[in-house]
């Protein structure tokens, strides 16, 4: 580990193998020191603007100027993933868009076991107001997915800059059976499918939400997989007209279970929170999944991810586990930087890089 003094307000901590670095300083001072058009993606859990537990750092969401600074550092086609809060993510999204990013989607992380933090009016005013409260129970968090506008077409951008696509193939969820083949218009044929699972959705569940969903939804079974020979009629009962397949196909998923089998991620466990004073620790499995979603194909040059507001390092660890070649964090809190460094050095022996 080496420390390098950039200015009297910024210190950079490197890993021994140079796979990660943390710039210890205020983001407004750090961003101008980083080279432009360097990063292939950004992944962060910024302040939500809720004054969480009275912390000053959570007084407001990052302004558009911060996201303008991040935009300058990214290649065209780079993706941005940002955690938010239901009450304030609209302001976060506006600032991201005003900075020049394109909003591509909003993912929902549904956890279902939050605790209502408002006031029970009845405790003050008595029985008449006994069933009245000031807030609903929090049960989900939005995750904004944005992208730096591509330069020309997606194909041209990917060719020139090496980024611009979502890693759908490595984020499929659910089944190991062949999925139903999709029609390829205008030719009345079916295309081959995949045995790697279902297309990932913009909804992610934790174990509590998954259990509640399965309890309400019950068990369902997809139609049994069956192989159809090339030239046979397929699509009967599912399309207006039958189609002839141009190849042998397998229809149906052939799996069963509750609805939660399609998208699942547990909350941060005790092991991940041990010795970690950060109040909003994200689960490593969730961070790894999201970081994998925006990683680009392996190439000769390093794939670089920027993690502003890196906190205690969960997003950085998840990104390294997902296969990012180099991860750069930015954090100004002394305690969080120390915790992140400790976790990253410990995690080095645990995360494995995909081939």
PDB file of C-alpha atoms in Angstrom, residues 84-312:
ATOM      1  CA  UNK A  84     -31.528   6.888  -4.197  1.00  0.00           C
ATOM      2  CA  UNK A  85     -34.459   7.268  -1.801  1.00  0.00           C
ATOM      3  CA  UNK A  86     -38.163   7.217  -2.771  1.00  0.00           C
ATOM      4  CA  UNK A  87     -38.707  10.703  -1.290  1.00  0.00           C
ATOM      5  CA  UNK A  88     -35.837  12.448  -3.058  1.00  0.00           C
ATOM      6  CA  UNK A  89     -34.701  10.427  -6.068  1.00  0.00           C
ATOM      7  CA  UNK A  90     -36.752  12.676  -8.362  1.00  0.00           C
ATOM      8  CA  UNK A  91     -34.343  15.500  -7.545  1.00  0.00           C
ATOM      9  CA  UNK A  92     -31.420  13.138  -8.026  1.00  0.00           C
ATOM     10  CA  UNK A  93     -32.739  12.107 -11.447  1.00  0.00           C
ATOM     11  CA  UNK A  94     -33.281  15.736 -12.479  1.00  0.00           C
ATOM     12  CA  UNK A  95     -29.724  16.659 -11.490  1.00  0.00           C
ATOM     13  CA  UNK A  96     -28.345  13.673 -13.408  1.00  0.00           C
ATOM     14  CA  UNK A  97     -30.344  14.587 -16.500  1.00  0.00           C
ATOM     15  CA  UNK A  98     -29.526  18.299 -16.232  1.00  0.00           C
ATOM     16  CA  UNK A  99     -25.837  17.357 -16.153  1.00  0.00           C
ATOM     17  CA  UNK A 100     -26.111  15.755 -19.598  1.00  0.00           C
ATOM     18  CA  UNK A 101     -26.711  12.087 -18.778  1.00  0.00           C
ATOM     19  CA  UNK A 102     -29.540  10.106 -20.397  1.00  0.00           C
ATOM     20  CA  UNK A 103     -31.890   8.368 -17.958  1.00  0.00           C
ATOM     21  CA  UNK A 104     -32.222   4.803 -19.255  1.00  0.00           C
ATOM     22  CA  UNK A 105     -34.241   3.143 -16.488  1.00  0.00           C
ATOM     23  CA  UNK A 106     -34.949   3.043 -12.761  1.00  0.00           C
ATOM     24  CA  UNK A 107     -34.426  -0.252 -10.962  1.00  0.00           C
ATOM     25  CA  UNK A 108     -36.413  -1.117  -7.842  1.00  0.00           C
ATOM     26  CA  UNK A 109     -34.649  -2.861  -4.943  1.00  0.00           C
ATOM     27  CA  UNK A 110     -37.558  -4.211  -2.915  1.00  0.00           C
ATOM     28  CA  UNK A 111     -36.713  -5.327   0.616  1.00  0.00           C
ATOM     29  CA  UNK A 112     -40.073  -5.206   2.426  1.00  0.00           C
ATOM     30  CA  UNK A 113     -38.703  -5.217   5.994  1.00  0.00           C
ATOM     31  CA  UNK A 114     -38.086  -1.527   6.634  1.00  0.00           C
ATOM     32  CA  UNK A 115     -39.183   0.213   9.828  1.00  0.00           C
ATOM     33  CA  UNK A 116     -41.570   3.220   9.849  1.00  0.00           C
ATOM     34  CA  UNK A 117     -39.603   6.225  11.071  1.00  0.00           C
ATOM     35  CA  UNK A 118     -42.415   8.770  11.381  1.00  0.00           C
ATOM     36  CA  UNK A 119     -44.446   9.793  14.406  1.00  0.00           C
ATOM     37  CA  UNK A 120     -47.344   7.891  15.967  1.00  0.00           C
ATOM     38  CA  UNK A 121     -49.843  10.714  16.486  1.00  0.00           C
ATOM     39  CA  UNK A 122     -51.916   8.666  18.916  1.00  0.00           C
ATOM     40  CA  UNK A 123     -49.065   8.472  21.407  1.00  0.00           C
ATOM     41  CA  UNK A 124     -49.384  12.237  21.829  1.00  0.00           C
ATOM     42  CA  UNK A 125     -53.080  12.964  21.296  1.00  0.00           C
ATOM     43  CA  UNK A 126     -54.674   9.808  22.639  1.00  0.00           C
ATOM     44  CA  UNK A 127     -57.163   7.192  21.476  1.00  0.00           C
ATOM     45  CA  UNK A 128     -58.955   9.282  18.851  1.00  0.00           C
ATOM     46  CA  UNK A 129     -55.739   9.482  16.821  1.00  0.00           C
ATOM     47  CA  UNK A 130     -54.442   6.092  17.928  1.00  0.00           C
ATOM     48  CA  UNK A 131     -54.326   4.566  14.443  1.00  0.00           C
ATOM     49  CA  UNK A 132     -52.743   7.552  12.701  1.00  0.00           C
ATOM     50  CA  UNK A 133     -49.100   7.825  11.736  1.00  0.00           C
ATOM     51  CA  UNK A 134     -47.105  10.333   9.694  1.00  0.00           C
ATOM     52  CA  UNK A 135     -45.218   7.962   7.363  1.00  0.00           C
ATOM     53  CA  UNK A 136     -45.529   4.663   5.526  1.00  0.00           C
ATOM     54  CA  UNK A 137     -43.048   1.864   6.152  1.00  0.00           C
ATOM     55  CA  UNK A 138     -40.066   2.086   3.766  1.00  0.00           C
ATOM     56  CA  UNK A 139     -39.834  -1.033   1.629  1.00  0.00           C
ATOM     57  CA  UNK A 140     -37.858  -0.190  -1.512  1.00  0.00           C
ATOM     58  CA  UNK A 141     -35.017   1.878  -2.906  1.00  0.00           C
ATOM     59  CA  UNK A 142     -34.701   3.203  -6.449  1.00  0.00           C
ATOM     60  CA  UNK A 143     -31.507   2.708  -8.430  1.00  0.00           C
ATOM     61  CA  UNK A 144     -31.198   5.147 -11.318  1.00  0.00           C
ATOM     62  CA  UNK A 145     -29.588   3.799 -14.487  1.00  0.00           C
ATOM     63  CA  UNK A 146     -28.238   6.518 -16.788  1.00  0.00           C
ATOM     64  CA  UNK A 147     -25.785   6.655 -19.674  1.00  0.00           C
ATOM     65  CA  UNK A 148     -23.412   9.200 -21.160  1.00  0.00           C
ATOM     66  CA  UNK A 149     -24.794   9.852 -24.669  1.00  0.00           C
ATOM     67  CA  UNK A 150     -23.172   7.703 -27.343  1.00  0.00           C
ATOM     68  CA  UNK A 151     -21.072   9.200 -30.117  1.00  0.00           C
ATOM     69  CA  UNK A 152     -23.045   8.303 -33.241  1.00  0.00           C
ATOM     70  CA  UNK A 153     -24.660   4.860 -33.326  1.00  0.00           C
ATOM     71  CA  UNK A 154     -24.310   2.265 -30.569  1.00  0.00           C
ATOM     72  CA  UNK A 155     -22.245   0.047 -32.869  1.00  0.00           C
ATOM     73  CA  UNK A 156     -19.897   2.908 -33.764  1.00  0.00           C
ATOM     74  CA  UNK A 157     -19.611   3.939 -30.121  1.00  0.00           C
ATOM     75  CA  UNK A 158     -18.839   0.416 -28.900  1.00  0.00           C
ATOM     76  CA  UNK A 159     -16.226   0.032 -31.626  1.00  0.00           C
ATOM     77  CA  UNK A 160     -14.514   3.338 -30.835  1.00  0.00           C
ATOM     78  CA  UNK A 161     -14.791   3.467 -27.036  1.00  0.00           C
ATOM     79  CA  UNK A 162     -15.379  -0.115 -25.913  1.00  0.00           C
ATOM     80  CA  UNK A 163     -18.540   0.624 -23.951  1.00  0.00           C
ATOM     81  CA  UNK A 164     -22.249   1.178 -24.507  1.00  0.00           C
ATOM     82  CA  UNK A 165     -24.015  -2.121 -23.771  1.00  0.00           C
ATOM     83  CA  UNK A 166     -25.576  -3.756 -20.721  1.00  0.00           C
ATOM     84  CA  UNK A 167     -24.117  -7.141 -19.782  1.00  0.00           C
ATOM     85  CA  UNK A 168     -27.420  -9.020 -20.057  1.00  0.00           C
ATOM     86  CA  UNK A 169     -25.841 -12.409 -20.734  1.00  0.00           C
ATOM     87  CA  UNK A 170     -23.992 -12.609 -17.403  1.00  0.00           C
ATOM     88  CA  UNK A 171     -26.946 -11.228 -15.416  1.00  0.00           C
ATOM     89  CA  UNK A 172     -29.646 -13.642 -16.551  1.00  0.00           C
ATOM     90  CA  UNK A 173     -31.678 -15.104 -13.708  1.00  0.00           C
ATOM     91  CA  UNK A 174     -33.822 -18.126 -13.089  1.00  0.00           C
ATOM     92  CA  UNK A 175     -33.554 -21.203 -15.247  1.00  0.00           C
ATOM     93  CA  UNK A 176     -31.016 -23.487 -16.849  1.00  0.00           C
ATOM     94  CA  UNK A 177     -33.574 -24.762 -19.365  1.00  0.00           C
ATOM     95  CA  UNK A 178     -33.862 -23.370 -22.865  1.00  0.00           C
ATOM     96  CA  UNK A 179     -36.047 -20.301 -23.064  1.00  0.00           C
ATOM     97  CA  UNK A 180     -38.817 -20.050 -25.616  1.00  0.00           C
ATOM     98  CA  UNK A 181     -37.534 -18.842 -28.962  1.00  0.00           C
ATOM     99  CA  UNK A 182     -38.543 -15.389 -30.092  1.00  0.00           C
ATOM    100  CA  UNK A 183     -40.095 -14.582 -33.445  1.00  0.00           C
ATOM    101  CA  UNK A 184     -37.971 -12.754 -35.991  1.00  0.00           C
ATOM    102  CA  UNK A 185     -40.240 -10.547 -38.084  1.00  0.00           C
ATOM    103  CA  UNK A 186     -40.970 -10.215 -40.932  1.00  0.00           C
ATOM    104  CA  UNK A 187     -39.910 -13.783 -41.648  1.00  0.00           C
ATOM    105  CA  UNK A 188     -42.348 -16.275 -40.040  1.00  0.00           C
ATOM    106  CA  UNK A 189     -39.582 -18.173 -38.287  1.00  0.00           C
ATOM    107  CA  UNK A 190     -38.340 -18.651 -34.741  1.00  0.00           C
ATOM    108  CA  UNK A 191     -34.848 -17.792 -33.574  1.00  0.00           C
ATOM    109  CA  UNK A 192     -32.752 -19.918 -31.246  1.00  0.00           C
ATOM    110  CA  UNK A 193     -32.930 -19.093 -27.541  1.00  0.00           C
ATOM    111  CA  UNK A 194     -30.621 -19.438 -24.571  1.00  0.00           C
ATOM    112  CA  UNK A 195     -30.182 -21.847 -21.686  1.00  0.00           C
ATOM    113  CA  UNK A 196     -28.635 -19.204 -19.401  1.00  0.00           C
ATOM    114  CA  UNK A 197     -31.858 -17.958 -17.829  1.00  0.00           C
ATOM    115  CA  UNK A 198     -34.373 -15.179 -18.130  1.00  0.00           C
ATOM    116  CA  UNK A 199     -33.706 -11.604 -19.222  1.00  0.00           C
ATOM    117  CA  UNK A 200     -32.903  -9.569 -16.068  1.00  0.00           C
ATOM    118  CA  UNK A 201     -35.661  -7.239 -14.896  1.00  0.00           C
ATOM    119  CA  UNK A 202     -35.594  -3.793 -13.309  1.00  0.00           C
ATOM    120  CA  UNK A 203     -36.846  -5.331 -10.041  1.00  0.00           C
ATOM    121  CA  UNK A 204     -34.626  -6.900  -7.353  1.00  0.00           C
ATOM    122  CA  UNK A 205     -35.939  -8.552  -4.181  1.00  0.00           C
ATOM    123  CA  UNK A 206     -34.362  -9.280  -0.818  1.00  0.00           C
ATOM    124  CA  UNK A 207     -35.141 -12.449   1.139  1.00  0.00           C
ATOM    125  CA  UNK A 208     -38.017 -10.926   3.142  1.00  0.00           C
ATOM    126  CA  UNK A 209     -39.715  -9.456   0.088  1.00  0.00           C
ATOM    127  CA  UNK A 210     -39.133 -12.698  -1.802  1.00  0.00           C
ATOM    128  CA  UNK A 211     -40.742 -14.749   0.970  1.00  0.00           C
ATOM    129  CA  UNK A 212     -43.787 -12.449   1.110  1.00  0.00           C
ATOM    130  CA  UNK A 213     -44.165 -12.555  -2.658  1.00  0.00           C
ATOM    131  CA  UNK A 214     -43.934 -16.342  -2.760  1.00  0.00           C
ATOM    132  CA  UNK A 215     -46.431 -16.617   0.101  1.00  0.00           C
ATOM    133  CA  UNK A 216     -48.982 -14.489  -1.759  1.00  0.00           C
ATOM    134  CA  UNK A 217     -48.246 -15.777  -5.244  1.00  0.00           C
ATOM    135  CA  UNK A 218     -47.884 -19.459  -4.431  1.00  0.00           C
ATOM    136  CA  UNK A 219     -46.017 -22.003  -6.513  1.00  0.00           C
ATOM    137  CA  UNK A 220     -46.256 -21.929 -10.263  1.00  0.00           C
ATOM    138  CA  UNK A 221     -44.865 -24.289 -12.845  1.00  0.00           C
ATOM    139  CA  UNK A 222     -43.796 -23.247 -16.298  1.00  0.00           C
ATOM    140  CA  UNK A 223     -44.983 -25.467 -19.125  1.00  0.00           C
ATOM    141  CA  UNK A 224     -42.850 -28.531 -19.551  1.00  0.00           C
ATOM    142  CA  UNK A 225     -40.005 -28.116 -21.985  1.00  0.00           C
ATOM    143  CA  UNK A 226     -40.477 -29.952 -25.251  1.00  0.00           C
ATOM    144  CA  UNK A 227     -38.372 -30.228 -28.375  1.00  0.00           C
ATOM    145  CA  UNK A 228     -39.926 -29.393 -31.746  1.00  0.00           C
ATOM    146  CA  UNK A 229     -38.261 -30.461 -34.984  1.00  0.00           C
ATOM    147  CA  UNK A 230     -37.341 -27.973 -37.680  1.00  0.00           C
ATOM    148  CA  UNK A 231     -40.258 -27.237 -40.002  1.00  0.00           C
ATOM    149  CA  UNK A 232     -42.961 -28.006 -37.441  1.00  0.00           C
ATOM    150  CA  UNK A 233     -45.725 -25.553 -36.570  1.00  0.00           C
ATOM    151  CA  UNK A 234     -45.051 -23.595 -33.388  1.00  0.00           C
ATOM    152  CA  UNK A 235     -46.799 -20.672 -31.762  1.00  0.00           C
ATOM    153  CA  UNK A 236     -50.243 -22.306 -31.741  1.00  0.00           C
ATOM    154  CA  UNK A 237     -52.333 -20.752 -28.970  1.00  0.00           C
ATOM    155  CA  UNK A 238     -49.724 -18.070 -28.381  1.00  0.00           C
ATOM    156  CA  UNK A 239     -49.734 -16.129 -31.652  1.00  0.00           C
ATOM    157  CA  UNK A 240     -52.356 -15.094 -34.199  1.00  0.00           C
ATOM    158  CA  UNK A 241     -50.921 -17.513 -36.749  1.00  0.00           C
ATOM    159  CA  UNK A 242     -48.735 -20.561 -36.415  1.00  0.00           C
ATOM    160  CA  UNK A 243     -45.092 -20.256 -37.439  1.00  0.00           C
ATOM    161  CA  UNK A 244     -42.773 -22.834 -38.909  1.00  0.00           C
ATOM    162  CA  UNK A 245     -39.472 -23.166 -37.099  1.00  0.00           C
ATOM    163  CA  UNK A 246     -36.283 -23.105 -39.138  1.00  0.00           C
ATOM    164  CA  UNK A 247     -34.448 -25.312 -36.650  1.00  0.00           C
ATOM    165  CA  UNK A 248     -35.044 -27.740 -33.802  1.00  0.00           C
ATOM    166  CA  UNK A 249     -36.370 -25.734 -30.882  1.00  0.00           C
ATOM    167  CA  UNK A 250     -37.232 -26.324 -27.234  1.00  0.00           C
ATOM    168  CA  UNK A 251     -40.306 -24.508 -25.890  1.00  0.00           C
ATOM    169  CA  UNK A 252     -41.017 -23.775 -22.229  1.00  0.00           C
ATOM    170  CA  UNK A 253     -38.794 -23.121 -19.224  1.00  0.00           C
ATOM    171  CA  UNK A 254     -39.497 -26.344 -17.366  1.00  0.00           C
ATOM    172  CA  UNK A 255     -39.011 -24.798 -13.921  1.00  0.00           C
ATOM    173  CA  UNK A 256     -41.254 -24.225 -10.918  1.00  0.00           C
ATOM    174  CA  UNK A 257     -41.385 -22.212  -7.709  1.00  0.00           C
ATOM    175  CA  UNK A 258     -42.500 -18.816  -6.484  1.00  0.00           C
ATOM    176  CA  UNK A 259     -42.360 -15.559  -8.382  1.00  0.00           C
ATOM    177  CA  UNK A 260     -39.199 -14.547  -6.505  1.00  0.00           C
ATOM    178  CA  UNK A 261     -37.095 -17.068  -8.409  1.00  0.00           C
ATOM    179  CA  UNK A 262     -36.720 -14.523 -11.181  1.00  0.00           C
ATOM    180  CA  UNK A 263     -34.922 -11.769  -9.226  1.00  0.00           C
ATOM    181  CA  UNK A 264     -33.477 -12.055  -5.710  1.00  0.00           C
ATOM    182  CA  UNK A 265     -30.795 -10.440  -3.521  1.00  0.00           C
ATOM    183  CA  UNK A 266     -30.492 -10.544   0.278  1.00  0.00           C
ATOM    184  CA  UNK A 267     -29.755  -7.479   2.439  1.00  0.00           C
ATOM    185  CA  UNK A 268     -26.328  -6.901   3.959  1.00  0.00           C
ATOM    186  CA  UNK A 269     -25.716  -9.630   6.543  1.00  0.00           C
ATOM    187  CA  UNK A 270     -24.014  -9.439   9.940  1.00  0.00           C
ATOM    188  CA  UNK A 271     -20.656 -10.439   8.513  1.00  0.00           C
ATOM    189  CA  UNK A 272     -20.750  -7.532   6.058  1.00  0.00           C
ATOM    190  CA  UNK A 273     -21.761  -5.099   8.825  1.00  0.00           C
ATOM    191  CA  UNK A 274     -19.248  -6.333  11.426  1.00  0.00           C
ATOM    192  CA  UNK A 275     -16.852  -3.552  12.359  1.00  0.00           C
ATOM    193  CA  UNK A 276     -18.551  -1.275   9.845  1.00  0.00           C
ATOM    194  CA  UNK A 277     -19.986   1.959  11.235  1.00  0.00           C
ATOM    195  CA  UNK A 278     -21.457   3.084   7.917  1.00  0.00           C
ATOM    196  CA  UNK A 279     -25.225   3.577   8.435  1.00  0.00           C
ATOM    197  CA  UNK A 280     -26.355   2.542   4.940  1.00  0.00           C
ATOM    198  CA  UNK A 281     -24.284  -0.524   4.039  1.00  0.00           C
ATOM    199  CA  UNK A 282     -25.389  -2.157   0.785  1.00  0.00           C
ATOM    200  CA  UNK A 283     -25.183  -5.960   0.399  1.00  0.00           C
ATOM    201  CA  UNK A 284     -22.134  -7.159  -1.498  1.00  0.00           C
ATOM    202  CA  UNK A 285     -24.221  -9.533  -3.627  1.00  0.00           C
ATOM    203  CA  UNK A 286     -26.355  -6.631  -4.829  1.00  0.00           C
ATOM    204  CA  UNK A 287     -23.301  -4.490  -5.546  1.00  0.00           C
ATOM    205  CA  UNK A 288     -21.652  -7.311  -7.475  1.00  0.00           C
ATOM    206  CA  UNK A 289     -24.790  -7.937  -9.537  1.00  0.00           C
ATOM    207  CA  UNK A 290     -25.224  -4.264 -10.443  1.00  0.00           C
ATOM    208  CA  UNK A 291     -21.527  -3.808 -11.218  1.00  0.00           C
ATOM    209  CA  UNK A 292     -21.657  -6.863 -13.477  1.00  0.00           C
ATOM    210  CA  UNK A 293     -24.658  -5.409 -15.304  1.00  0.00           C
ATOM    211  CA  UNK A 294     -22.632  -2.417 -16.541  1.00  0.00           C
ATOM    212  CA  UNK A 295     -19.227  -4.073 -17.072  1.00  0.00           C
ATOM    213  CA  UNK A 296     -18.038  -4.130 -20.678  1.00  0.00           C
ATOM    214  CA  UNK A 297     -16.413  -7.082 -22.521  1.00  0.00           C
ATOM    215  CA  UNK A 298     -12.857  -7.983 -21.582  1.00  0.00           C
ATOM    216  CA  UNK A 299     -10.183  -6.225 -23.636  1.00  0.00           C
ATOM    217  CA  UNK A 300      -6.460  -5.445 -23.630  1.00  0.00           C
ATOM    218  CA  UNK A 301      -6.839  -2.136 -21.754  1.00  0.00           C
ATOM    219  CA  UNK A 302      -8.243  -2.038 -18.182  1.00  0.00           C
ATOM    220  CA  UNK A 303     -11.965  -1.575 -17.674  1.00  0.00           C
ATOM    221  CA  UNK A 304     -12.181   1.256 -15.148  1.00  0.00           C
ATOM    222  CA  UNK A 305     -15.070   1.980 -12.784  1.00  0.00           C
ATOM    223  CA  UNK A 306     -15.437   5.169 -10.739  1.00  0.00           C
ATOM    224  CA  UNK A 307     -17.155   4.967  -7.337  1.00  0.00           C
ATOM    225  CA  UNK A 308     -17.776   8.447  -5.881  1.00  0.00           C
ATOM    226  CA  UNK A 309     -19.157   8.594  -2.334  1.00  0.00           C
ATOM    227  CA  UNK A 310     -17.504   5.191  -1.869  1.00  0.00           C
ATOM    228  CA  UNK A 311     -18.260   5.008   1.864  1.00  0.00           C
ATOM    229  CA  UNK A 312     -17.106   1.768   3.461  1.00  0.00           C
TER     230      UNK A 312
END
